[in-house]
Short mmCIF file of C-alpha atoms and ligand atoms in Angstrom, two decimals:
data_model
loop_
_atom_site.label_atom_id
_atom_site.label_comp_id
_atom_site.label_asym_id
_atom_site.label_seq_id
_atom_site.Cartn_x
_atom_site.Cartn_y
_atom_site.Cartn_z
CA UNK A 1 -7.52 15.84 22.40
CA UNK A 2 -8.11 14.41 25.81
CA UNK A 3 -6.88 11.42 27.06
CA UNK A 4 -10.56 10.38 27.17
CA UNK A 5 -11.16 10.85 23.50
CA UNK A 6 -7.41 9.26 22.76
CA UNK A 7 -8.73 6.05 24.70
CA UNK A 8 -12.30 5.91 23.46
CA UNK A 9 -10.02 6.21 19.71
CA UNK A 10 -7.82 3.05 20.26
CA UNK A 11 -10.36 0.99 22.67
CA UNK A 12 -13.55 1.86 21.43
CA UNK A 13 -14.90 -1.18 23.54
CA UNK A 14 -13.08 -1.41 26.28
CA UNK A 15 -16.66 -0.11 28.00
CA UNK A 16 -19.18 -2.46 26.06
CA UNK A 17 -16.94 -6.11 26.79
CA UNK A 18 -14.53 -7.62 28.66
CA UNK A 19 -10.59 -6.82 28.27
CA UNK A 20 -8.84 -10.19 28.75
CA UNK A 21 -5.21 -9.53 30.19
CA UNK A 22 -4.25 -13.56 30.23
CA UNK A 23 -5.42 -16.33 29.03
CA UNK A 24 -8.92 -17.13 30.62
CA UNK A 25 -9.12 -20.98 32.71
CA UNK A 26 -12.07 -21.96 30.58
CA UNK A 27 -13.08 -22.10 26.90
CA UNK A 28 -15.22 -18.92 26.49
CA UNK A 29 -18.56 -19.88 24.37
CA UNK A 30 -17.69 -19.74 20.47
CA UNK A 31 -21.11 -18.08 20.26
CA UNK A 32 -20.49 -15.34 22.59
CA UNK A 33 -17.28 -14.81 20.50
CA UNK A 34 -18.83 -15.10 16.54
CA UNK A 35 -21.02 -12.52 18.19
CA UNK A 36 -18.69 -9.78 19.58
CA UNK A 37 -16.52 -10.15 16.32
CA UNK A 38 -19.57 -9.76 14.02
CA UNK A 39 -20.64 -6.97 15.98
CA UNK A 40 -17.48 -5.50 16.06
CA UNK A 41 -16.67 -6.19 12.32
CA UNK A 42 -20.45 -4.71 11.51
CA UNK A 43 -19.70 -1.30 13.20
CA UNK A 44 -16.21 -0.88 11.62
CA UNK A 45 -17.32 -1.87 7.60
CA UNK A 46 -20.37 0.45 7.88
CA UNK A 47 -18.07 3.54 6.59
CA UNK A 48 -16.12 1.63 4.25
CA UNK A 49 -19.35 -0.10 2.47
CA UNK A 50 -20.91 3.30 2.21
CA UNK A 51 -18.34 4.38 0.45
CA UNK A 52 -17.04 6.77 2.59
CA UNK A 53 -13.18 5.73 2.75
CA UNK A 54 -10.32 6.72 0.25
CA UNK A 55 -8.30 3.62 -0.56
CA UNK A 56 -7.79 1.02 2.10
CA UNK A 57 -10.69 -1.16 0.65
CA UNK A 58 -10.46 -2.43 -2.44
CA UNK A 59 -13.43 -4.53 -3.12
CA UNK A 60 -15.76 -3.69 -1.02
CA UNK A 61 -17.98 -6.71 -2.31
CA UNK A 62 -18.92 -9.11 0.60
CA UNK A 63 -19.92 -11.97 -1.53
CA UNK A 64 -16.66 -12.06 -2.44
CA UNK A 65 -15.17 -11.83 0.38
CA UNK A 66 -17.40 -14.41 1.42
CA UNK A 67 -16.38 -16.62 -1.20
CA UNK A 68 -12.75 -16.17 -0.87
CA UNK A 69 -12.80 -16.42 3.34
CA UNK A 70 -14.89 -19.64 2.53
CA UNK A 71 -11.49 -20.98 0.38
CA UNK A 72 -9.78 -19.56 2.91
CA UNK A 73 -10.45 -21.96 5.53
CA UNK A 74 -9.61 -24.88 3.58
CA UNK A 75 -6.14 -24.09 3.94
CA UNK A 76 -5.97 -21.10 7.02
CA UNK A 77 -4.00 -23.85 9.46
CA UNK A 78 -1.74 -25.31 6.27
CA UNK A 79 1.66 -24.38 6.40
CA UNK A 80 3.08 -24.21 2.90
CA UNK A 81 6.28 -24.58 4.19
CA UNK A 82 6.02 -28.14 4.22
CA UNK A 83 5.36 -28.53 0.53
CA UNK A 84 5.41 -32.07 0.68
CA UNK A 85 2.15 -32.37 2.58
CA UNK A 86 0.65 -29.42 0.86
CA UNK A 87 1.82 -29.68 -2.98
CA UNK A 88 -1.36 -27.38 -3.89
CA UNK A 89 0.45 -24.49 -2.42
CA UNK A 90 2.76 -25.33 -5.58
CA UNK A 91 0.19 -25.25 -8.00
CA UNK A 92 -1.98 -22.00 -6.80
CA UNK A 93 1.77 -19.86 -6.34
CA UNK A 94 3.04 -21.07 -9.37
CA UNK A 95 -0.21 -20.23 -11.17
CA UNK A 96 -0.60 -16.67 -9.18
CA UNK A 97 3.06 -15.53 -10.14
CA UNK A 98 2.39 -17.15 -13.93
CA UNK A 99 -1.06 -14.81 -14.38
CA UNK A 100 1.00 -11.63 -12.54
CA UNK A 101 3.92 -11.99 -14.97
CA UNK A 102 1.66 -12.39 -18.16
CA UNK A 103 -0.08 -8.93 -16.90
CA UNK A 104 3.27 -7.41 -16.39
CA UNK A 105 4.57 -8.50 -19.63
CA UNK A 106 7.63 -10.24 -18.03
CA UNK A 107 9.56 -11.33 -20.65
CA UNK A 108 10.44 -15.38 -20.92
CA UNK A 109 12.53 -16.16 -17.87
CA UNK A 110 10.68 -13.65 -15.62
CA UNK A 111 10.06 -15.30 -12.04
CA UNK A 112 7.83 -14.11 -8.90
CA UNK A 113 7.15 -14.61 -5.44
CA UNK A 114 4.85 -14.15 -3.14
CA UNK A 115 4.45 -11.85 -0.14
CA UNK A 116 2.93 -10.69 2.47
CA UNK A 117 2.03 -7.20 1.15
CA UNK A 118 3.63 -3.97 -0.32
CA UNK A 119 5.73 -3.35 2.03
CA UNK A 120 7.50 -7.19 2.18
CA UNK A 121 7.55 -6.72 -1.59
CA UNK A 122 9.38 -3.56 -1.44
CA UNK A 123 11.97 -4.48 1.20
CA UNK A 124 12.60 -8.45 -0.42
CA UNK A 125 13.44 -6.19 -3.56
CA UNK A 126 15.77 -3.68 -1.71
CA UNK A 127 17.38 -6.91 -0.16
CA UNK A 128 17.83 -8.61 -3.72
CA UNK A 129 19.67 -5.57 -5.07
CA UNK A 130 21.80 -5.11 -1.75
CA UNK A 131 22.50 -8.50 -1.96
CA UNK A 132 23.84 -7.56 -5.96
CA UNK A 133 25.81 -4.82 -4.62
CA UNK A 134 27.48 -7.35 -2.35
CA UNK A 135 28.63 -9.73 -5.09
CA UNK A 136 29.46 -6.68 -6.88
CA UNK A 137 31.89 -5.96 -4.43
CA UNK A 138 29.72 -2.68 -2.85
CA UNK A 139 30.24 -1.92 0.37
CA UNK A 140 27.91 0.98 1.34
CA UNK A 141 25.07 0.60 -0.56
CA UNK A 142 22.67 2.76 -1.27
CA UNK A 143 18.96 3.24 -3.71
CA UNK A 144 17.88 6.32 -5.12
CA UNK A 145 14.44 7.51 -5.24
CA UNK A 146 12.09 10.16 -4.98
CA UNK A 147 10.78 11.51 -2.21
CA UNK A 148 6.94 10.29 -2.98
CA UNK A 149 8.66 6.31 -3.73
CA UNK A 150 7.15 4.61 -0.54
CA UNK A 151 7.81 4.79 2.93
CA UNK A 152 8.49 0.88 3.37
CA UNK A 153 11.95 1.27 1.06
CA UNK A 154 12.97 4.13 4.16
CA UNK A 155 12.13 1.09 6.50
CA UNK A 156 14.08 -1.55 4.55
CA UNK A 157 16.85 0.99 4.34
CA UNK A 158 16.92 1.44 7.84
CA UNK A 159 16.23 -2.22 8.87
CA UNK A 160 19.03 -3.26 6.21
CA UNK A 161 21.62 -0.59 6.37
CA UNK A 162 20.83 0.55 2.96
CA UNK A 163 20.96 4.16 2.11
CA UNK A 164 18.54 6.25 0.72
CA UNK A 165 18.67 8.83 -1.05
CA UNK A 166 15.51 11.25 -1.81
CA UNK A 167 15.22 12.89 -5.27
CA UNK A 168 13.17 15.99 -5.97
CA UNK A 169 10.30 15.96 -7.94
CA UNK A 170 9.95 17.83 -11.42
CA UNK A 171 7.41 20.44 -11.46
CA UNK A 172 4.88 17.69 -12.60
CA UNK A 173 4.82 16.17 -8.92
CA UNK A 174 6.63 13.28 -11.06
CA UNK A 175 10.33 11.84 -10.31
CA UNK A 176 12.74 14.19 -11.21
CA UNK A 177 15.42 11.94 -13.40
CA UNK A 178 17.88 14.40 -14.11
CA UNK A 179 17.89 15.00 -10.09
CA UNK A 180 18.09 11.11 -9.64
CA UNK A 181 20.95 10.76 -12.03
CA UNK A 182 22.63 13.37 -9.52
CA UNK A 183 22.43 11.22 -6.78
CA UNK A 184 23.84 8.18 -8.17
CA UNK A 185 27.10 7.24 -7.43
CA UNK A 186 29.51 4.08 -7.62
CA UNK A 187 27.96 2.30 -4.17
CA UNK A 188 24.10 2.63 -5.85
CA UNK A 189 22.52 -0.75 -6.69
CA UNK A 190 19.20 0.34 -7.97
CA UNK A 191 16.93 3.23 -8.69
CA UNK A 192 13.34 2.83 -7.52
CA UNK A 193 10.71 4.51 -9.40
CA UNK A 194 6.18 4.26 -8.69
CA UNK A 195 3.29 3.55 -10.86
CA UNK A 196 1.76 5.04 -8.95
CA UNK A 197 2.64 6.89 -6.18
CA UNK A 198 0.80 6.56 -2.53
CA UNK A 199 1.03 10.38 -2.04
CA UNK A 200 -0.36 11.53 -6.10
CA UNK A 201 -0.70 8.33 -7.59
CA UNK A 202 1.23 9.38 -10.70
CA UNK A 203 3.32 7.13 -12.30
CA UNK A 204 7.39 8.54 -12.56
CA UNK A 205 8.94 8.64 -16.11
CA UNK A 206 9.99 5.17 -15.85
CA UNK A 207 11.09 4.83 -19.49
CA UNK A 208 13.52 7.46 -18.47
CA UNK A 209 14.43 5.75 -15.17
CA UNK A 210 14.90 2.71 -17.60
CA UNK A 211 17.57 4.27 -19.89
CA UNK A 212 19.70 5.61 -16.79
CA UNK A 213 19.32 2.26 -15.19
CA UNK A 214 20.86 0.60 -18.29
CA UNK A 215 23.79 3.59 -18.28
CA UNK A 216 24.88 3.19 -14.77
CA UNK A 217 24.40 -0.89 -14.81
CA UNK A 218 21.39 -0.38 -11.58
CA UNK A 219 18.62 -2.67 -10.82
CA UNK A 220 15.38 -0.63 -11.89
CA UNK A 221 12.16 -1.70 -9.29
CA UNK A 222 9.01 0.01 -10.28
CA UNK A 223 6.93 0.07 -7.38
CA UNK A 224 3.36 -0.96 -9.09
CA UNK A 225 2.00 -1.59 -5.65
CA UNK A 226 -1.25 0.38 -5.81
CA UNK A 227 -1.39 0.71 -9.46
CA UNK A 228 -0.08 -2.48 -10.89
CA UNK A 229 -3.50 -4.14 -10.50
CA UNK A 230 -5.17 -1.23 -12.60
CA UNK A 231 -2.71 -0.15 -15.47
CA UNK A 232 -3.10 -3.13 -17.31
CA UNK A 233 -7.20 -2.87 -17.82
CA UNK A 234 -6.82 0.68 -18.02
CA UNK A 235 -4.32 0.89 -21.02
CA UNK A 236 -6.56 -1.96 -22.44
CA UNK A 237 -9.55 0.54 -21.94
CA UNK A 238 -8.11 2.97 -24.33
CA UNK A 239 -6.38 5.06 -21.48
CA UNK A 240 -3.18 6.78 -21.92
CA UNK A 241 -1.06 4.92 -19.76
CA UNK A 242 3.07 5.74 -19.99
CA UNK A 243 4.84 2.69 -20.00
CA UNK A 244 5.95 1.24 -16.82
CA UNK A 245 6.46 -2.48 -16.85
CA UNK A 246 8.46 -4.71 -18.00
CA UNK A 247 8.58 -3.61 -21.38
CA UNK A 248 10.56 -0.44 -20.50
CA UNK A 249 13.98 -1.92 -21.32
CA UNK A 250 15.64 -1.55 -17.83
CA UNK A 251 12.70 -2.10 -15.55
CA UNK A 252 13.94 -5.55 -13.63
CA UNK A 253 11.49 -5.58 -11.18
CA UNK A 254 7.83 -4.75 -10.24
CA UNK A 255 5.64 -5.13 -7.00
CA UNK A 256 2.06 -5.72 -7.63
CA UNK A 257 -0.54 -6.12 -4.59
CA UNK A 258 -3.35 -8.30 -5.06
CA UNK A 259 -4.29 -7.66 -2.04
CA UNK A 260 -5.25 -3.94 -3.23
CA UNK A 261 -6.93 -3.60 -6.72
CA UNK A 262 -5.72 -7.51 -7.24
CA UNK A 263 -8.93 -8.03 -4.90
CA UNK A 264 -7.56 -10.44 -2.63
CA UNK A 265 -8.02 -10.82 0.94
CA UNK A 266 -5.43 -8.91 3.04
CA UNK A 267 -1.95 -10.33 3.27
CA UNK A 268 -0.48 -10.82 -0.10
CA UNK A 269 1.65 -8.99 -2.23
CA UNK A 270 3.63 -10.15 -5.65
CA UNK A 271 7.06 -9.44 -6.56
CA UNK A 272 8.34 -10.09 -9.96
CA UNK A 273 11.64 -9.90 -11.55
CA UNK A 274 13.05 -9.84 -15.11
CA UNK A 275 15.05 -12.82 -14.44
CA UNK A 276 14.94 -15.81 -12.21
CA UNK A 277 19.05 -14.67 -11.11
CA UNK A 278 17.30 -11.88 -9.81
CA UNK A 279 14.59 -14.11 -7.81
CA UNK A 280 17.22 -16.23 -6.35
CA UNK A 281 19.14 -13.16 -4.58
CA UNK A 282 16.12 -12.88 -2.52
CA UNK A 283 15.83 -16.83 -1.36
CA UNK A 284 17.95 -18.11 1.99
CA UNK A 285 19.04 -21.39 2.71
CA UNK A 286 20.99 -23.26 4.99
CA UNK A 287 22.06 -26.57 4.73
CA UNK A 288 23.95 -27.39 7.74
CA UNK A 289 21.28 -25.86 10.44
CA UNK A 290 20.34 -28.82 13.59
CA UNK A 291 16.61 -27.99 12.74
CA UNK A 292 17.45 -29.80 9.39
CA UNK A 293 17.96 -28.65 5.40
CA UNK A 294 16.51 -25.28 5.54
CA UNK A 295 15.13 -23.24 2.37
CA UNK A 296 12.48 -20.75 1.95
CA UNK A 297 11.73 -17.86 -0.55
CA UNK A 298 12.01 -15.00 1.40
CA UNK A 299 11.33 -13.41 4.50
CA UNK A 300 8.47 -15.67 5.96
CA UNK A 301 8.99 -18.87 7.44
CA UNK A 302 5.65 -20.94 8.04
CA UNK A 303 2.85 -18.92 5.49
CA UNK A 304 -0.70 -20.08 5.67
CA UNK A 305 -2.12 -21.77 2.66
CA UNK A 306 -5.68 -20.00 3.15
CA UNK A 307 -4.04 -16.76 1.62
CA UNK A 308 -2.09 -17.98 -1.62
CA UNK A 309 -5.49 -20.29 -2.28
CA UNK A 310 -7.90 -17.89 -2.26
CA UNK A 311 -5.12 -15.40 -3.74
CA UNK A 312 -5.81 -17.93 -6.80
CA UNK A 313 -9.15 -17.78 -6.08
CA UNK A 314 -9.25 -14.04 -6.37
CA UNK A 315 -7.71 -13.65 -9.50
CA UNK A 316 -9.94 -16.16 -10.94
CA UNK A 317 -12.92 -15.13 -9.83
CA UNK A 318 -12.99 -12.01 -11.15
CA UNK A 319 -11.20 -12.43 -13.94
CA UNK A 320 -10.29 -10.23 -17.01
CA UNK A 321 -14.05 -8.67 -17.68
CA UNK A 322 -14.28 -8.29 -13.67
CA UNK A 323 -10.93 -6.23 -13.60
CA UNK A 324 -12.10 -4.37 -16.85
CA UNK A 325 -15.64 -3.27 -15.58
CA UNK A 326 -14.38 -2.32 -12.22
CA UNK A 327 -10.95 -0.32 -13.51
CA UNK A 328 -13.78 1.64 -15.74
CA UNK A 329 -16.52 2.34 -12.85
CA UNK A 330 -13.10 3.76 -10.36
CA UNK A 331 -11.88 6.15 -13.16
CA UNK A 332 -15.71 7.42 -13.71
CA UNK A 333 -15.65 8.32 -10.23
CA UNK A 334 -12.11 9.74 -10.00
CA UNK A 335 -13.06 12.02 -12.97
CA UNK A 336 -16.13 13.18 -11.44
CA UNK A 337 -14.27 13.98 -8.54
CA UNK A 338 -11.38 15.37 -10.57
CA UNK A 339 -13.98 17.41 -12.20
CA UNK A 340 -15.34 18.93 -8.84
CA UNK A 341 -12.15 19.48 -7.23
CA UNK A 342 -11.00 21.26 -10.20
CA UNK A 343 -14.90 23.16 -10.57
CA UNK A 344 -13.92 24.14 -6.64
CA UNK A 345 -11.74 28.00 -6.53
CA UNK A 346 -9.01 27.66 -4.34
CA UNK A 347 -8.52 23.94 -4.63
CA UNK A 348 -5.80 22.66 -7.36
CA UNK A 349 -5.38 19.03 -8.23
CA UNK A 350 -1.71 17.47 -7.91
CA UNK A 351 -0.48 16.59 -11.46
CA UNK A 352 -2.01 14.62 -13.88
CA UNK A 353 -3.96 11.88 -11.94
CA UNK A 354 -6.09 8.59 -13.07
CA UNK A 355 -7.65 7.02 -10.08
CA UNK A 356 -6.43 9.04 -7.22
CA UNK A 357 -6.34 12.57 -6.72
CA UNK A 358 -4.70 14.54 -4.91
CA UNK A 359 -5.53 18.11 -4.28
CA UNK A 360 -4.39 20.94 -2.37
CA UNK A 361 -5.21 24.67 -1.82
CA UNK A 362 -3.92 27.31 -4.18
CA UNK A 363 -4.59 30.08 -1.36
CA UNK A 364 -2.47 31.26 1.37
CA UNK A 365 -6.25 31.71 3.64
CA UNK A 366 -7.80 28.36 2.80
CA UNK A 367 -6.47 25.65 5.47
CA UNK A 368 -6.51 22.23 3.40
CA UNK A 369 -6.77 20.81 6.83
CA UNK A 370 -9.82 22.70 8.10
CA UNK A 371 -11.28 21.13 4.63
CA UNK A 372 -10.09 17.53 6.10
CA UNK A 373 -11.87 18.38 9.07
CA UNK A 374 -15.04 19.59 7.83
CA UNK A 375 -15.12 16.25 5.59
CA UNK A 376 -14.50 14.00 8.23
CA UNK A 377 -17.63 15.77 10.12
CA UNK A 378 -19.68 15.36 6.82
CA UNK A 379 -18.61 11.24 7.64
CA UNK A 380 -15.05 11.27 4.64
CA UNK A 381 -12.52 9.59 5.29
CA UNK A 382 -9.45 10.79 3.04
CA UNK A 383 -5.65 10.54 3.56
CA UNK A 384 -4.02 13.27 4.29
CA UNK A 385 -0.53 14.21 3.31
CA UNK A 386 2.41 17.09 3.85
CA UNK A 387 4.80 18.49 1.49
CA UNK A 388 3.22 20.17 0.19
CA UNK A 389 -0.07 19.88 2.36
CA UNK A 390 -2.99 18.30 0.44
CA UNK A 391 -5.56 15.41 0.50
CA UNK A 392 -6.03 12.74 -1.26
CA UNK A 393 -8.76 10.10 -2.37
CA UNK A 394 -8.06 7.25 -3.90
CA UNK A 395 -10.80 5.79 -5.81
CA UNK A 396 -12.06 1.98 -5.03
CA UNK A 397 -14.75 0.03 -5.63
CA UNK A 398 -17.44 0.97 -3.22
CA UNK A 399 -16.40 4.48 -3.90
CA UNK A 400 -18.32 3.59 -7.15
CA UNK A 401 -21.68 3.36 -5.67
CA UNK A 402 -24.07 5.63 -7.46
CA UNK A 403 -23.63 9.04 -6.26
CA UNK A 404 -21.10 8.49 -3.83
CA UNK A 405 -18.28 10.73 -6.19
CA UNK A 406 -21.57 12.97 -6.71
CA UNK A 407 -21.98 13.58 -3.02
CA UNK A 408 -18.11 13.84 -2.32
CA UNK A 409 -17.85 16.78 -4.38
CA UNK A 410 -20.63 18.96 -2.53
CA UNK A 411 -19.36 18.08 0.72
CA UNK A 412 -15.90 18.97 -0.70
CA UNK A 413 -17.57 22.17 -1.77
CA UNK A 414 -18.97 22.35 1.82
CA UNK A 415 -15.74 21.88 3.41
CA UNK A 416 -14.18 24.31 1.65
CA UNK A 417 -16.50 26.53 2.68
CA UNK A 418 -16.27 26.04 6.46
CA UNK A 419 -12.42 25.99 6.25
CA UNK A 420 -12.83 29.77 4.32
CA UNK A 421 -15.28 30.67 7.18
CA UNK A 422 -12.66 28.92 9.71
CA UNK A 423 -9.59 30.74 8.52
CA UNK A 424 -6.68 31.15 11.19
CA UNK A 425 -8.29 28.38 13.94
CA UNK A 426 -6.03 25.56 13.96
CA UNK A 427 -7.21 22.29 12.30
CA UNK A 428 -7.16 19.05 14.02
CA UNK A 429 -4.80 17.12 11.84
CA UNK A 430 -3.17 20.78 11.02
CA UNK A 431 -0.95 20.61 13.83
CA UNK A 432 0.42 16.96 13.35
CA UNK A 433 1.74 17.66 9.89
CA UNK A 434 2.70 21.37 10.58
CA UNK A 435 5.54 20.21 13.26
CA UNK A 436 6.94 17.54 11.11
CA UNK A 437 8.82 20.47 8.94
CA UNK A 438 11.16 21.06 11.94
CA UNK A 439 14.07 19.12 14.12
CA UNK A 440 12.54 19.91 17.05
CA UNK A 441 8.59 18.99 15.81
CA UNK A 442 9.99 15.97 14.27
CA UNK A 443 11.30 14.54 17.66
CA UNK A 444 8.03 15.53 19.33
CA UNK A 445 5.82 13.87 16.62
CA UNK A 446 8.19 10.54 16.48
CA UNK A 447 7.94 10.39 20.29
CA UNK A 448 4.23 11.13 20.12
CA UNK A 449 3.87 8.17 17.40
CA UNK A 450 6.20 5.98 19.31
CA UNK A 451 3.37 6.15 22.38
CA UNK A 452 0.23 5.60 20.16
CA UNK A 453 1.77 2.31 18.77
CA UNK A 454 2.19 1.25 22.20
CA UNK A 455 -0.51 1.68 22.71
CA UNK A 456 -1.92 0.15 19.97
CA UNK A 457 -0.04 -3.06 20.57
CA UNK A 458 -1.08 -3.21 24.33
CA UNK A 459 -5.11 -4.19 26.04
CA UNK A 460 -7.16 -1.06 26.82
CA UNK A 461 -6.07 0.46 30.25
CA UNK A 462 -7.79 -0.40 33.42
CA UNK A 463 -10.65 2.03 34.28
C1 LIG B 501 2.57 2.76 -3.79
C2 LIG B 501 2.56 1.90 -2.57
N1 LIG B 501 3.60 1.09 -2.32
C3 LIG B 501 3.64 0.29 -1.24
C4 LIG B 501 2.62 0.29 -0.34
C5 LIG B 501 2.74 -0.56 0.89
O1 LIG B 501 1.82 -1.59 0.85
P1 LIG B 501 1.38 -2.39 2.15
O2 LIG B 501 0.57 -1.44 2.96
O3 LIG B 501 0.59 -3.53 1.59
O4 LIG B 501 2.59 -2.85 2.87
C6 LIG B 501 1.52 1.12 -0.54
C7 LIG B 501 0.42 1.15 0.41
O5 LIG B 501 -0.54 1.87 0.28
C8 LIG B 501 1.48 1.94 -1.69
O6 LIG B 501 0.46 2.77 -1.95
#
């Protein structure tokens, strides 16, 4: 890639408007601003509306969103820190974390809070069990997972001085237990299993999970990020769904993102435990600080009051029937795509799936990255993923649109066919993922990733 193309990536406007570098002397005109955000906002929901994109957008309904940035701005400059001036923060958390536990079938005494996404979720709930440890008298501790749990728990580890500790998977793609159990030892506080996975969306035997929990007297968090918003309808729907929340005996915590299939705007996450002990491990306070009595939740100090009303709002608005009708219309579409993956030779699907799938190739010639390339030609966006090397697509609502899975599959087909045609020429994204596998490829990569989000975090360049 040139450094042209790298630039035009990250600061696709850099030519069209003005890079400000400070603060300009004068207002600049609110119009000329709505405008360069609409236009910006038009070109970069095009793909996404079509239908084109695997996860990432949920909805995909702008009346909605609409609707819900309309509550928003009730409440966007509220800070719900200061309860006493804003007590219907109280009322709209209280009431999101009672509607998320009655989904999750918390039993009586199960408590929630709020976050800003998966990733808070997970690492509040790796804090809450290192905390545990603590009182427990652990020293060094560490979580055991497999190696498809989510990324954010390596982060928390790391951030937190947690270890973790990577189980295999079973020839299923799903958590290995017996593998877990290996790992445990007397400085684990808690096993983390998903429903589902980012990589395969499956969910891991949890009820298994569950009984070893209960053996070794570990915390149990199920990682229900992505899936926790879709289970529930889909068991309802006559689905075969394994069990995964709270009723698996052991199970003492779940994360649940509304703002994935929950259909929220972006920034919230839930995280629910068994018990309100639990909750409390997570919450800091300090009495004695000059600033005054100090107490908050969890990680976030001043949170706006736009995103836990229209969080409300969200759930509300779309309400059982809505979650019902749209968990049906995303598993049509993952079967149909299921279907054609599995109707394409040299292409096998990852496991049992529901609404993503994963898929990689079954033959030593056929680059699954050439495919990604060829798809992303054809306009695709899907995620692509290492160990082993496959794709994935998770299905969301505007991948629903009438013949959007219909159309994935030939250009699938398509793809396959340049990649066969292709054989041996290195794929764009090929290259990334093939030098993770090695010390020496990993360094390179992290210092190569380590520059983009520079990058990212910095004004385009001067010409
Ligand atoms: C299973 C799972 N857990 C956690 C996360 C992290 O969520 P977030 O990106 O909201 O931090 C994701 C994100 O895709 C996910 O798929």
């Amino acid at each position: 890639m040139s450094e042209d193309e790298l630039l035009d990536g990250l600061y696709p406007y850099r030519r069209d408007y003005r890079t400000y570098r400070a603060i300009p002397q004068d207002p600049v005109d609110r119009a000329e601003l709505a405008a360069a955000v609409g236009f910006m906002a038009g070109q970069e929901d095009a793909m996404g509306d079509e239908g084109l994109v695997s996860g990432s957008l949920y909805s995909g309904d702008h009346d909605h969103y609409e609707f819900l940035g309309d509550i928003f701005s009730r409440f966007s400059h509220a800070n719900i820190l200061q309860r006493d001036m804003y007590p219907s923060a109280t009322k709209f958390e209280g009431e999101i974390a009672a509607m998320v536990l009655s989904m999750l079938q918390a039993p009586e005494g199960g408590a929630s809070v709020i976050t800003s996404g998966g990733s808070e979720s997970l690492i509040s709930a790796l804090y809450a069990y290192r905390e545990q440890g603590r009182r427990n008298g652990i020293t060094r501790p560490n979580i055991v997972m497999p190696v498809t749990a989510h990324v954010a728990l390596d982060k928390g580890g790391h951030w937190m001085n947690v270890e973790v500790r990577h189980a295999p998977l079973a020839p299923d793609y799903r958590a290995d237990v017996a593998a877990m159990a290996e790992l445990v030892d007397d400085q684990t506080v808690a096993l983390v299993g998903s429903a589902g996975n980012y990589p395969h969306g499956l969910i891991d035997p949890i009820s298994e999970m569950g009984e070893l929990a209960q053996e070794r007297g570990l915390g149990l968090h199920v990682d229900g990020c992505l899936g926790g918003f879709l289970w529930p309808w889909l068991e309802e729907l006559g689905y075969d769904i394994p069990p995964w929340d709270f009723r698996v005996p052991g199970v003492t915590s779940i994360s649940a993102d509304t703002h994935k299939f929950g259909y929220a705007l972006k920034g919230t996450s839930t995280l629910s435990f068994r018990s309100k002990d639990l909750r409390r491990l997570q919450y800091f306070t300090k009495p004695d600080w000059p600033g005054g009595l100090y107490l908050s939740p969890g990680l976030a100090g001043s949170r706006s009051g736009g995103l836990i009303a229209s969080t409300w709002a969200a759930l509300l608005a779309t309400g059982r029937s809505g979650y019902l009708s749209a968990a049906q219309e995303i598993m049509t579409a993952a079967r149909t795509i299921r279907d054609g993956v599995e109707g394409i030779a040299g292409l096998e699907v990852i496991g049992d799936p529901y609404f993503l799938v994963a898929f990689k190739s079954q033959d030593p010639d056929l680059d699954i990255y050439l495919v990604n390339d060829s798809l992303k030609a054809a306009g695709w966006r899907l995620n692509a993923l290492q160990s082993p090397a496959a794709l994935h697509f998770c299905v969301t609502r505007p991948n629903t649109a009438p013949g959007v899975a219909e159309r994935f599959v030939a250009d699938l087909a398509a793809a396959v066919a340049y990649a066969r045609e292709h054989r041996g020429e290195p794929a764009d994204s090929g290259a990334m993922y093939g030098m993770g596998g090695t010390p020496q490829g990993d360094q390179t990569l992290n210092d190569l990733m380590t520059s983009v989000l520079d990058m990212m975090l910095e004004p385009a360049p001067e010409e």
